[in-house]
Amino acid sequence: MIFKAVRDGAPYPDHHTTLKAWAEIPPRPIRLADLITTKRELALDKLLAEDSTFYGDLFPHVVEYHGALYLEDGLHRALRAALQQRNQIHARVLLVEDHPTAPPTAF
């Protein structure tokens, strides 16, 4: 199996992190086998497009919540890496805690 699990939706609270805030988180290597996806479906045209990250972040967005790593954005990049026989990707990881008053922190 490529991922640890496949979910339909995120179990963590909304973190309200802007694209600018995501861009400030330095990417780090993450094993595909440690990721839990938050989307069950993927548009095949996005997976196969050569310029699929042209308008977005080059790095997938991962949320760490209760010790688990959830792939929030970048499923097509992760699958493309798996198809290329790679077992890890570089992603931006945001630590989200249950406290709604505490701002999320980068990890």
PDB file of N, CA and C in Angstrom:
ATOM      1  N   MET A   1       0.839  -1.175   0.000  1.00  0.00           N
ATOM      2  CA  MET A   1       0.000   0.000   0.000  1.00  0.00           C
ATOM      3  C   MET A   1       0.889   1.245   0.000  1.00  0.00           C
ATOM      4  N   ILE A   2       0.471   2.261  -0.723  1.00  0.00           N
ATOM      5  CA  ILE A   2       1.264   3.486  -0.853  1.00  0.00           C
ATOM      6  C   ILE A   2       1.173   4.336   0.407  1.00  0.00           C
ATOM      7  N   PHE A   3      -0.049   4.519   0.929  1.00  0.00           N
ATOM      8  CA  PHE A   3      -0.288   5.375   2.082  1.00  0.00           C
ATOM      9  C   PHE A   3      -0.655   4.547   3.304  1.00  0.00           C
ATOM     10  N   LYS A   4      -0.523   5.146   4.470  1.00  0.00           N
ATOM     11  CA  LYS A   4      -0.908   4.480   5.714  1.00  0.00           C
ATOM     12  C   LYS A   4      -2.415   4.209   5.728  1.00  0.00           C
ATOM     13  N   ALA A   5      -3.209   5.179   5.252  1.00  0.00           N
ATOM     14  CA  ALA A   5      -4.662   5.031   5.192  1.00  0.00           C
ATOM     15  C   ALA A   5      -5.232   6.048   4.214  1.00  0.00           C
ATOM     16  N   VAL A   6      -6.462   5.797   3.797  1.00  0.00           N
ATOM     17  CA  VAL A   6      -7.183   6.707   2.911  1.00  0.00           C
ATOM     18  C   VAL A   6      -8.484   7.086   3.601  1.00  0.00           C
ATOM     19  N   ARG A   7      -8.693   8.380   3.775  1.00  0.00           N
ATOM     20  CA  ARG A   7      -9.909   8.898   4.426  1.00  0.00           C
ATOM     21  C   ARG A   7     -10.682   9.760   3.438  1.00  0.00           C
ATOM     22  N   ASP A   8     -11.913  10.032   3.791  1.00  0.00           N
ATOM     23  CA  ASP A   8     -12.722  10.978   3.031  1.00  0.00           C
ATOM     24  C   ASP A   8     -13.045  12.130   3.969  1.00  0.00           C
ATOM     25  N   GLY A   9     -12.144  13.091   4.043  1.00  0.00           N
ATOM     26  CA  GLY A   9     -12.310  14.222   4.939  1.00  0.00           C
ATOM     27  C   GLY A   9     -11.244  14.234   6.019  1.00  0.00           C
ATOM     28  N   ALA A  10     -11.120  15.383   6.642  1.00  0.00           N
ATOM     29  CA  ALA A  10     -10.094  15.580   7.667  1.00  0.00           C
ATOM     30  C   ALA A  10     -10.686  15.434   9.061  1.00  0.00           C
ATOM     31  N   PRO A  11     -10.008  14.744   9.980  1.00  0.00           N
ATOM     32  CA  PRO A  11     -10.502  14.587  11.347  1.00  0.00           C
ATOM     33  C   PRO A  11     -10.115  15.744  12.276  1.00  0.00           C
ATOM     34  N   TYR A  12      -9.256  16.613  11.816  1.00  0.00           N
ATOM     35  CA  TYR A  12      -8.756  17.702  12.646  1.00  0.00           C
ATOM     36  C   TYR A  12      -9.608  18.967  12.456  1.00  0.00           C
ATOM     37  N   PRO A  13      -9.558  19.880  13.431  1.00  0.00           N
ATOM     38  CA  PRO A  13     -10.327  21.120  13.307  1.00  0.00           C
ATOM     39  C   PRO A  13      -9.751  22.016  12.214  1.00  0.00           C
ATOM     40  N   ASP A  14     -10.586  22.885  11.678  1.00  0.00           N
ATOM     41  CA  ASP A  14     -10.130  23.822  10.651  1.00  0.00           C
ATOM     42  C   ASP A  14      -9.050  24.718  11.244  1.00  0.00           C
ATOM     43  N   HIS A  15      -7.929  24.812  10.560  1.00  0.00           N
ATOM     44  CA  HIS A  15      -6.791  25.555  11.102  1.00  0.00           C
ATOM     45  C   HIS A  15      -6.669  26.962  10.535  1.00  0.00           C
ATOM     46  N   HIS A  16      -7.422  27.302   9.536  1.00  0.00           N
ATOM     47  CA  HIS A  16      -7.464  28.659   8.957  1.00  0.00           C
ATOM     48  C   HIS A  16      -6.077  29.168   8.551  1.00  0.00           C
ATOM     49  N   THR A  17      -5.228  28.300   8.062  1.00  0.00           N
ATOM     50  CA  THR A  17      -3.878  28.691   7.653  1.00  0.00           C
ATOM     51  C   THR A  17      -3.920  29.205   6.216  1.00  0.00           C
ATOM     52  N   THR A  18      -3.378  30.393   6.012  1.00  0.00           N
ATOM     53  CA  THR A  18      -3.373  31.004   4.680  1.00  0.00           C
ATOM     54  C   THR A  18      -2.258  30.406   3.824  1.00  0.00           C
ATOM     55  N   LEU A  19      -2.344  30.619   2.514  1.00  0.00           N
ATOM     56  CA  LEU A  19      -1.286  30.138   1.618  1.00  0.00           C
ATOM     57  C   LEU A  19       0.042  30.810   1.953  1.00  0.00           C
ATOM     58  N   LYS A  20      -0.010  32.063   2.368  1.00  0.00           N
ATOM     59  CA  LYS A  20       1.215  32.769   2.752  1.00  0.00           C
ATOM     60  C   LYS A  20       1.844  32.107   3.981  1.00  0.00           C
ATOM     61  N   ALA A  21       1.022  31.746   4.952  1.00  0.00           N
ATOM     62  CA  ALA A  21       1.537  31.081   6.157  1.00  0.00           C
ATOM     63  C   ALA A  21       2.103  29.709   5.815  1.00  0.00           C
ATOM     64  N   TRP A  22       1.441  28.972   4.916  1.00  0.00           N
ATOM     65  CA  TRP A  22       1.969  27.675   4.486  1.00  0.00           C
ATOM     66  C   TRP A  22       3.349  27.854   3.856  1.00  0.00           C
ATOM     67  N   ALA A  23       3.488  28.893   3.047  1.00  0.00           N
ATOM     68  CA  ALA A  23       4.753  29.118   2.330  1.00  0.00           C
ATOM     69  C   ALA A  23       5.915  29.398   3.279  1.00  0.00           C
ATOM     70  N   GLU A  24       5.628  29.846   4.492  1.00  0.00           N
ATOM     71  CA  GLU A  24       6.675  30.129   5.464  1.00  0.00           C
ATOM     72  C   GLU A  24       7.167  28.883   6.197  1.00  0.00           C
ATOM     73  N   ILE A  25       6.466  27.764   6.045  1.00  0.00           N
ATOM     74  CA  ILE A  25       6.865  26.512   6.698  1.00  0.00           C
ATOM     75  C   ILE A  25       7.901  25.812   5.815  1.00  0.00           C
ATOM     76  N   PRO A  26       9.083  25.537   6.339  1.00  0.00           N
ATOM     77  CA  PRO A  26      10.092  24.867   5.507  1.00  0.00           C
ATOM     78  C   PRO A  26       9.694  23.414   5.228  1.00  0.00           C
ATOM     79  N   PRO A  27       9.848  22.974   3.984  1.00  0.00           N
ATOM     80  CA  PRO A  27       9.513  21.575   3.670  1.00  0.00           C
ATOM     81  C   PRO A  27      10.504  20.611   4.299  1.00  0.00           C
ATOM     82  N   ARG A  28      10.001  19.413   4.588  1.00  0.00           N
ATOM     83  CA  ARG A  28      10.857  18.356   5.132  1.00  0.00           C
ATOM     84  C   ARG A  28      10.433  17.029   4.500  1.00  0.00           C
ATOM     85  N   PRO A  29      11.316  16.047   4.475  1.00  0.00           N
ATOM     86  CA  PRO A  29      10.971  14.758   3.869  1.00  0.00           C
ATOM     87  C   PRO A  29       9.962  13.996   4.730  1.00  0.00           C
ATOM     88  N   ILE A  30       8.988  13.412   4.062  1.00  0.00           N
ATOM     89  CA  ILE A  30       7.947  12.606   4.702  1.00  0.00           C
ATOM     90  C   ILE A  30       7.807  11.305   3.913  1.00  0.00           C
ATOM     91  N   ARG A  31       7.770  10.187   4.610  1.00  0.00           N
ATOM     92  CA  ARG A  31       7.550   8.900   3.943  1.00  0.00           C
ATOM     93  C   ARG A  31       6.092   8.793   3.506  1.00  0.00           C
ATOM     94  N   LEU A  32       5.864   8.347   2.286  1.00  0.00           N
ATOM     95  CA  LEU A  32       4.497   8.166   1.787  1.00  0.00           C
ATOM     96  C   LEU A  32       3.720   7.193   2.673  1.00  0.00           C
ATOM     97  N   ALA A  33       4.398   6.175   3.181  1.00  0.00           N
ATOM     98  CA  ALA A  33       3.739   5.152   4.004  1.00  0.00           C
ATOM     99  C   ALA A  33       3.276   5.697   5.352  1.00  0.00           C
ATOM    100  N   ASP A  34       3.713   6.902   5.730  1.00  0.00           N
ATOM    101  CA  ASP A  34       3.298   7.514   6.993  1.00  0.00           C
ATOM    102  C   ASP A  34       2.111   8.458   6.821  1.00  0.00           C
ATOM    103  N   LEU A  35       1.714   8.704   5.576  1.00  0.00           N
ATOM    104  CA  LEU A  35       0.654   9.672   5.290  1.00  0.00           C
ATOM    105  C   LEU A  35      -0.736   9.044   5.267  1.00  0.00           C
ATOM    106  N   ILE A  36      -1.702   9.809   5.757  1.00  0.00           N
ATOM    107  CA  ILE A  36      -3.117   9.453   5.655  1.00  0.00           C
ATOM    108  C   ILE A  36      -3.741  10.503   4.744  1.00  0.00           C
ATOM    109  N   THR A  37      -4.352  10.086   3.658  1.00  0.00           N
ATOM    110  CA  THR A  37      -4.943  11.049   2.741  1.00  0.00           C
ATOM    111  C   THR A  37      -6.276  11.541   3.288  1.00  0.00           C
ATOM    112  N   THR A  38      -6.664  12.749   2.896  1.00  0.00           N
ATOM    113  CA  THR A  38      -7.959  13.302   3.296  1.00  0.00           C
ATOM    114  C   THR A  38      -8.907  13.364   2.106  1.00  0.00           C
ATOM    115  N   LYS A  39      -8.486  12.794   0.987  1.00  0.00           N
ATOM    116  CA  LYS A  39      -9.323  12.743  -0.220  1.00  0.00           C
ATOM    117  C   LYS A  39      -9.299  11.321  -0.768  1.00  0.00           C
ATOM    118  N   ARG A  40     -10.463  10.829  -1.130  1.00  0.00           N
ATOM    119  CA  ARG A  40     -10.553   9.486  -1.707  1.00  0.00           C
ATOM    120  C   ARG A  40     -10.374   9.487  -3.216  1.00  0.00           C
ATOM    121  N   GLU A  41     -10.655  10.610  -3.859  1.00  0.00           N
ATOM    122  CA  GLU A  41     -10.642  10.656  -5.319  1.00  0.00           C
ATOM    123  C   GLU A  41      -9.649  11.697  -5.820  1.00  0.00           C
ATOM    124  N   LEU A  42      -9.184  11.468  -7.032  1.00  0.00           N
ATOM    125  CA  LEU A  42      -8.210  12.345  -7.662  1.00  0.00           C
ATOM    126  C   LEU A  42      -8.566  12.487  -9.129  1.00  0.00           C
ATOM    127  N   ALA A  43      -8.460  13.684  -9.638  1.00  0.00           N
ATOM    128  CA  ALA A  43      -8.693  13.915 -11.064  1.00  0.00           C
ATOM    129  C   ALA A  43      -7.460  13.443 -11.842  1.00  0.00           C
ATOM    130  N   LEU A  44      -7.659  12.508 -12.740  1.00  0.00           N
ATOM    131  CA  LEU A  44      -6.551  11.931 -13.492  1.00  0.00           C
ATOM    132  C   LEU A  44      -5.811  12.991 -14.303  1.00  0.00           C
ATOM    133  N   ASP A  45      -6.518  13.996 -14.811  1.00  0.00           N
ATOM    134  CA  ASP A  45      -5.846  15.039 -15.587  1.00  0.00           C
ATOM    135  C   ASP A  45      -4.858  15.822 -14.734  1.00  0.00           C
ATOM    136  N   LYS A  46      -5.140  16.004 -13.436  1.00  0.00           N
ATOM    137  CA  LYS A  46      -4.191  16.686 -12.554  1.00  0.00           C
ATOM    138  C   LYS A  46      -2.963  15.829 -12.295  1.00  0.00           C
ATOM    139  N   LEU A  47      -3.164  14.536 -12.177  1.00  0.00           N
ATOM    140  CA  LEU A  47      -2.045  13.626 -11.938  1.00  0.00           C
ATOM    141  C   LEU A  47      -1.087  13.617 -13.121  1.00  0.00           C
ATOM    142  N   LEU A  48      -1.622  13.636 -14.318  1.00  0.00           N
ATOM    143  CA  LEU A  48      -0.800  13.503 -15.511  1.00  0.00           C
ATOM    144  C   LEU A  48      -0.294  14.824 -16.073  1.00  0.00           C
ATOM    145  N   ALA A  49      -0.811  15.950 -15.609  1.00  0.00           N
ATOM    146  CA  ALA A  49      -0.400  17.256 -16.126  1.00  0.00           C
ATOM    147  C   ALA A  49       1.034  17.575 -15.717  1.00  0.00           C
ATOM    148  N   GLU A  50       1.829  17.997 -16.689  1.00  0.00           N
ATOM    149  CA  GLU A  50       3.224  18.337 -16.405  1.00  0.00           C
ATOM    150  C   GLU A  50       3.343  19.623 -15.605  1.00  0.00           C
ATOM    151  N   ASP A  51       2.389  20.543 -15.780  1.00  0.00           N
ATOM    152  CA  ASP A  51       2.452  21.836 -15.102  1.00  0.00           C
ATOM    153  C   ASP A  51       1.428  21.935 -13.977  1.00  0.00           C
ATOM    154  N   SER A  52       1.133  20.816 -13.325  1.00  0.00           N
ATOM    155  CA  SER A  52       0.062  20.784 -12.328  1.00  0.00           C
ATOM    156  C   SER A  52       0.337  21.665 -11.118  1.00  0.00           C
ATOM    157  N   THR A  53       1.573  22.002 -10.836  1.00  0.00           N
ATOM    158  CA  THR A  53       1.878  22.863  -9.688  1.00  0.00           C
ATOM    159  C   THR A  53       2.185  24.291 -10.119  1.00  0.00           C
ATOM    160  N   PHE A  54       1.889  24.631 -11.356  1.00  0.00           N
ATOM    161  CA  PHE A  54       2.228  25.954 -11.887  1.00  0.00           C
ATOM    162  C   PHE A  54       1.614  27.075 -11.068  1.00  0.00           C
ATOM    163  N   TYR A  55       0.364  26.922 -10.656  1.00  0.00           N
ATOM    164  CA  TYR A  55      -0.319  27.991  -9.927  1.00  0.00           C
ATOM    165  C   TYR A  55      -0.375  27.753  -8.422  1.00  0.00           C
ATOM    166  N   GLY A  56       0.185  26.670  -7.938  1.00  0.00           N
ATOM    167  CA  GLY A  56       0.108  26.362  -6.514  1.00  0.00           C
ATOM    168  C   GLY A  56       1.480  26.187  -5.893  1.00  0.00           C
ATOM    169  N   ASP A  57       1.468  25.724  -4.672  1.00  0.00           N
ATOM    170  CA  ASP A  57       2.694  25.464  -3.930  1.00  0.00           C
ATOM    171  C   ASP A  57       3.385  24.239  -4.531  1.00  0.00           C
ATOM    172  N   LEU A  58       4.683  24.275  -4.604  1.00  0.00           N
ATOM    173  CA  LEU A  58       5.432  23.133  -5.116  1.00  0.00           C
ATOM    174  C   LEU A  58       5.450  21.969  -4.138  1.00  0.00           C
ATOM    175  N   PHE A  59       5.190  22.249  -2.862  1.00  0.00           N
ATOM    176  CA  PHE A  59       5.257  21.218  -1.835  1.00  0.00           C
ATOM    177  C   PHE A  59       3.860  20.891  -1.305  1.00  0.00           C
ATOM    178  N   PRO A  60       3.583  19.613  -1.112  1.00  0.00           N
ATOM    179  CA  PRO A  60       2.299  19.222  -0.510  1.00  0.00           C
ATOM    180  C   PRO A  60       2.163  19.777   0.901  1.00  0.00           C
ATOM    181  N   HIS A  61       0.909  19.902   1.335  1.00  0.00           N
ATOM    182  CA  HIS A  61       0.610  20.382   2.682  1.00  0.00           C
ATOM    183  C   HIS A  61       0.151  19.211   3.532  1.00  0.00           C
ATOM    184  N   VAL A  62       0.821  19.015   4.660  1.00  0.00           N
ATOM    185  CA  VAL A  62       0.530  17.919   5.581  1.00  0.00           C
ATOM    186  C   VAL A  62       0.181  18.521   6.936  1.00  0.00           C
ATOM    187  N   VAL A  63      -0.866  17.996   7.559  1.00  0.00           N
ATOM    188  CA  VAL A  63      -1.267  18.433   8.896  1.00  0.00           C
ATOM    189  C   VAL A  63      -0.947  17.308   9.869  1.00  0.00           C
ATOM    190  N   GLU A  64      -0.179  17.636  10.910  1.00  0.00           N
ATOM    191  CA  GLU A  64       0.084  16.660  11.968  1.00  0.00           C
ATOM    192  C   GLU A  64      -0.931  16.895  13.073  1.00  0.00           C
ATOM    193  N   TYR A  65      -1.712  15.866  13.369  1.00  0.00           N
ATOM    194  CA  TYR A  65      -2.774  15.966  14.365  1.00  0.00           C
ATOM    195  C   TYR A  65      -2.824  14.672  15.160  1.00  0.00           C
ATOM    196  N   HIS A  66      -2.672  14.762  16.466  1.00  0.00           N
ATOM    197  CA  HIS A  66      -2.646  13.597  17.369  1.00  0.00           C
ATOM    198  C   HIS A  66      -1.612  12.569  16.926  1.00  0.00           C
ATOM    199  N   GLY A  67      -0.472  13.050  16.457  1.00  0.00           N
ATOM    200  CA  GLY A  67       0.619  12.172  16.076  1.00  0.00           C
ATOM    201  C   GLY A  67       0.514  11.560  14.695  1.00  0.00           C
ATOM    202  N   ALA A  68      -0.582  11.803  13.992  1.00  0.00           N
ATOM    203  CA  ALA A  68      -0.767  11.266  12.638  1.00  0.00           C
ATOM    204  C   ALA A  68      -0.521  12.368  11.609  1.00  0.00           C
ATOM    205  N   LEU A  69      -0.060  11.975  10.426  1.00  0.00           N
ATOM    206  CA  LEU A  69       0.235  12.912   9.350  1.00  0.00           C
ATOM    207  C   LEU A  69      -0.843  12.801   8.270  1.00  0.00           C
ATOM    208  N   TYR A  70      -1.600  13.888   8.073  1.00  0.00           N
ATOM    209  CA  TYR A  70      -2.699  13.916   7.105  1.00  0.00           C
ATOM    210  C   TYR A  70      -2.307  14.757   5.897  1.00  0.00           C
ATOM    211  N   LEU A  71      -2.387  14.158   4.725  1.00  0.00           N
ATOM    212  CA  LEU A  71      -2.070  14.851   3.480  1.00  0.00           C
ATOM    213  C   LEU A  71      -3.279  15.691   3.077  1.00  0.00           C
ATOM    214  N   GLU A  72      -3.194  16.987   3.348  1.00  0.00           N
ATOM    215  CA  GLU A  72      -4.321  17.890   3.094  1.00  0.00           C
ATOM    216  C   GLU A  72      -4.354  18.365   1.643  1.00  0.00           C
ATOM    217  N   ASP A  73      -3.205  18.642   1.085  1.00  0.00           N
ATOM    218  CA  ASP A  73      -3.124  19.140  -0.290  1.00  0.00           C
ATOM    219  C   ASP A  73      -1.870  18.558  -0.933  1.00  0.00           C
ATOM    220  N   GLY A  74      -2.009  18.073  -2.154  1.00  0.00           N
ATOM    221  CA  GLY A  74      -0.850  17.534  -2.864  1.00  0.00           C
ATOM    222  C   GLY A  74      -0.944  16.046  -3.137  1.00  0.00           C
ATOM    223  N   LEU A  75      -2.162  15.513  -3.136  1.00  0.00           N
ATOM    224  CA  LEU A  75      -2.335  14.083  -3.391  1.00  0.00           C
ATOM    225  C   LEU A  75      -1.769  13.690  -4.746  1.00  0.00           C
ATOM    226  N   HIS A  76      -1.991  14.523  -5.757  1.00  0.00           N
ATOM    227  CA  HIS A  76      -1.461  14.183  -7.081  1.00  0.00           C
ATOM    228  C   HIS A  76       0.059  14.159  -7.098  1.00  0.00           C
ATOM    229  N   ARG A  77       0.703  15.034  -6.322  1.00  0.00           N
ATOM    230  CA  ARG A  77       2.170  15.021  -6.256  1.00  0.00           C
ATOM    231  C   ARG A  77       2.678  13.767  -5.547  1.00  0.00           C
ATOM    232  N   ALA A  78       1.969  13.375  -4.498  1.00  0.00           N
ATOM    233  CA  ALA A  78       2.370  12.167  -3.759  1.00  0.00           C
ATOM    234  C   ALA A  78       2.206  10.922  -4.632  1.00  0.00           C
ATOM    235  N   LEU A  79       1.110  10.831  -5.356  1.00  0.00           N
ATOM    236  CA  LEU A  79       0.905   9.675  -6.237  1.00  0.00           C
ATOM    237  C   LEU A  79       1.923   9.656  -7.373  1.00  0.00           C
ATOM    238  N   ARG A  80       2.238  10.823  -7.899  1.00  0.00           N
ATOM    239  CA  ARG A  80       3.246  10.886  -8.959  1.00  0.00           C
ATOM    240  C   ARG A  80       4.589  10.379  -8.425  1.00  0.00           C
ATOM    241  N   ALA A  81       4.930  10.741  -7.193  1.00  0.00           N
ATOM    242  CA  ALA A  81       6.178  10.256  -6.582  1.00  0.00           C
ATOM    243  C   ALA A  81       6.149   8.739  -6.448  1.00  0.00           C
ATOM    244  N   ALA A  82       5.016   8.190  -6.031  1.00  0.00           N
ATOM    245  CA  ALA A  82       4.887   6.736  -5.894  1.00  0.00           C
ATOM    246  C   ALA A  82       5.031   6.049  -7.244  1.00  0.00           C
ATOM    247  N   LEU A  83       4.446   6.621  -8.290  1.00  0.00           N
ATOM    248  CA  LEU A  83       4.557   6.046  -9.632  1.00  0.00           C
ATOM    249  C   LEU A  83       6.000   6.080 -10.138  1.00  0.00           C
ATOM    250  N   GLN A  84       6.776   7.010  -9.616  1.00  0.00           N
ATOM    251  CA  GLN A  84       8.192   7.116  -9.987  1.00  0.00           C
ATOM    252  C   GLN A  84       9.086   6.293  -9.057  1.00  0.00           C
ATOM    253  N   GLN A  85       8.468   5.397  -8.278  1.00  0.00           N
ATOM    254  CA  GLN A  85       9.179   4.478  -7.383  1.00  0.00           C
ATOM    255  C   GLN A  85       9.887   5.199  -6.231  1.00  0.00           C
ATOM    256  N   ARG A  86       9.410   6.392  -5.861  1.00  0.00           N
ATOM    257  CA  ARG A  86       9.973   7.094  -4.706  1.00  0.00           C
ATOM    258  C   ARG A  86       9.121   6.771  -3.486  1.00  0.00           C
ATOM    259  N   ASN A  87       9.736   6.660  -2.326  1.00  0.00           N
ATOM    260  CA  ASN A  87       8.977   6.318  -1.121  1.00  0.00           C
ATOM    261  C   ASN A  87       8.805   7.502  -0.172  1.00  0.00           C
ATOM    262  N   GLN A  88       9.268   8.686  -0.582  1.00  0.00           N
ATOM    263  CA  GLN A  88       9.069   9.870   0.242  1.00  0.00           C
ATOM    264  C   GLN A  88       8.913  11.106  -0.634  1.00  0.00           C
ATOM    265  N   ILE A  89       8.349  12.154  -0.033  1.00  0.00           N
ATOM    266  CA  ILE A  89       8.206  13.446  -0.686  1.00  0.00           C
ATOM    267  C   ILE A  89       8.633  14.525   0.308  1.00  0.00           C
ATOM    268  N   HIS A  90       8.908  15.694  -0.192  1.00  0.00           N
ATOM    269  CA  HIS A  90       9.153  16.847   0.675  1.00  0.00           C
ATOM    270  C   HIS A  90       7.830  17.588   0.801  1.00  0.00           C
ATOM    271  N   ALA A  91       7.428  17.877   2.039  1.00  0.00           N
ATOM    272  CA  ALA A  91       6.141  18.519   2.292  1.00  0.00           C
ATOM    273  C   ALA A  91       6.277  19.534   3.420  1.00  0.00           C
ATOM    274  N   ARG A  92       5.349  20.471   3.433  1.00  0.00           N
ATOM    275  CA  ARG A  92       5.257  21.426   4.538  1.00  0.00           C
ATOM    276  C   ARG A  92       4.339  20.809   5.586  1.00  0.00           C
ATOM    277  N   VAL A  93       4.782  20.761   6.840  1.00  0.00           N
ATOM    278  CA  VAL A  93       4.016  20.101   7.899  1.00  0.00           C
ATOM    279  C   VAL A  93       3.570  21.134   8.934  1.00  0.00           C
ATOM    280  N   LEU A  94       2.256  21.175   9.155  1.00  0.00           N
ATOM    281  CA  LEU A  94       1.647  22.081  10.122  1.00  0.00           C
ATOM    282  C   LEU A  94       1.135  21.271  11.308  1.00  0.00           C
ATOM    283  N   LEU A  95       1.551  21.635  12.512  1.00  0.00           N
ATOM    284  CA  LEU A  95       1.090  20.959  13.719  1.00  0.00           C
ATOM    285  C   LEU A  95      -0.203  21.620  14.187  1.00  0.00           C
ATOM    286  N   VAL A  96      -1.279  20.842  14.273  1.00  0.00           N
ATOM    287  CA  VAL A  96      -2.577  21.347  14.714  1.00  0.00           C
ATOM    288  C   VAL A  96      -2.942  20.663  16.020  1.00  0.00           C
ATOM    289  N   GLU A  97      -3.317  21.477  16.994  1.00  0.00           N
ATOM    290  CA  GLU A  97      -3.721  20.952  18.294  1.00  0.00           C
ATOM    291  C   GLU A  97      -5.204  21.198  18.496  1.00  0.00           C
ATOM    292  N   ASP A  98      -5.777  20.561  19.501  1.00  0.00           N
ATOM    293  CA  ASP A  98      -7.208  20.671  19.763  1.00  0.00           C
ATOM    294  C   ASP A  98      -7.632  22.030  20.313  1.00  0.00           C
ATOM    295  N   HIS A  99      -6.705  22.800  20.814  1.00  0.00           N
ATOM    296  CA  HIS A  99      -7.059  24.074  21.436  1.00  0.00           C
ATOM    297  C   HIS A  99      -7.422  25.095  20.364  1.00  0.00           C
ATOM    298  N   PRO A 100      -8.703  25.483  20.254  1.00  0.00           N
ATOM    299  CA  PRO A 100      -9.108  26.411  19.200  1.00  0.00           C
ATOM    300  C   PRO A 100      -8.506  27.810  19.367  1.00  0.00           C
ATOM    301  N   THR A 101      -8.062  28.173  20.557  1.00  0.00           N
ATOM    302  CA  THR A 101      -7.486  29.492  20.760  1.00  0.00           C
ATOM    303  C   THR A 101      -5.998  29.536  20.450  1.00  0.00           C
ATOM    304  N   ALA A 102      -5.359  28.384  20.432  1.00  0.00           N
ATOM    305  CA  ALA A 102      -3.926  28.338  20.157  1.00  0.00           C
ATOM    306  C   ALA A 102      -3.694  28.324  18.650  1.00  0.00           C
ATOM    307  N   PRO A 103      -2.825  29.210  18.138  1.00  0.00           N
ATOM    308  CA  PRO A 103      -2.552  29.193  16.705  1.00  0.00           C
ATOM    309  C   PRO A 103      -1.753  27.950  16.322  1.00  0.00           C
ATOM    310  N   PRO A 104      -1.968  27.418  15.097  1.00  0.00           N
ATOM    311  CA  PRO A 104      -1.184  26.257  14.664  1.00  0.00           C
ATOM    312  C   PRO A 104       0.285  26.631  14.515  1.00  0.00           C
ATOM    313  N   THR A 105       1.150  25.651  14.684  1.00  0.00           N
ATOM    314  CA  THR A 105       2.577  25.899  14.586  1.00  0.00           C
ATOM    315  C   THR A 105       3.192  24.979  13.547  1.00  0.00           C
ATOM    316  N   ALA A 106       4.275  25.459  12.950  1.00  0.00           N
ATOM    317  CA  ALA A 106       4.996  24.633  11.971  1.00  0.00           C
ATOM    318  C   ALA A 106       5.838  23.621  12.707  1.00  0.00           C
ATOM    319  N   PHE A 107       5.996  22.451  12.093  1.00  0.00           N
ATOM    320  CA  PHE A 107       6.824  21.420  12.698  1.00  0.00           C
ATOM    321  C   PHE A 107       7.825  20.957  11.682  1.00  0.00           C
TER     322      PHE A 107
END
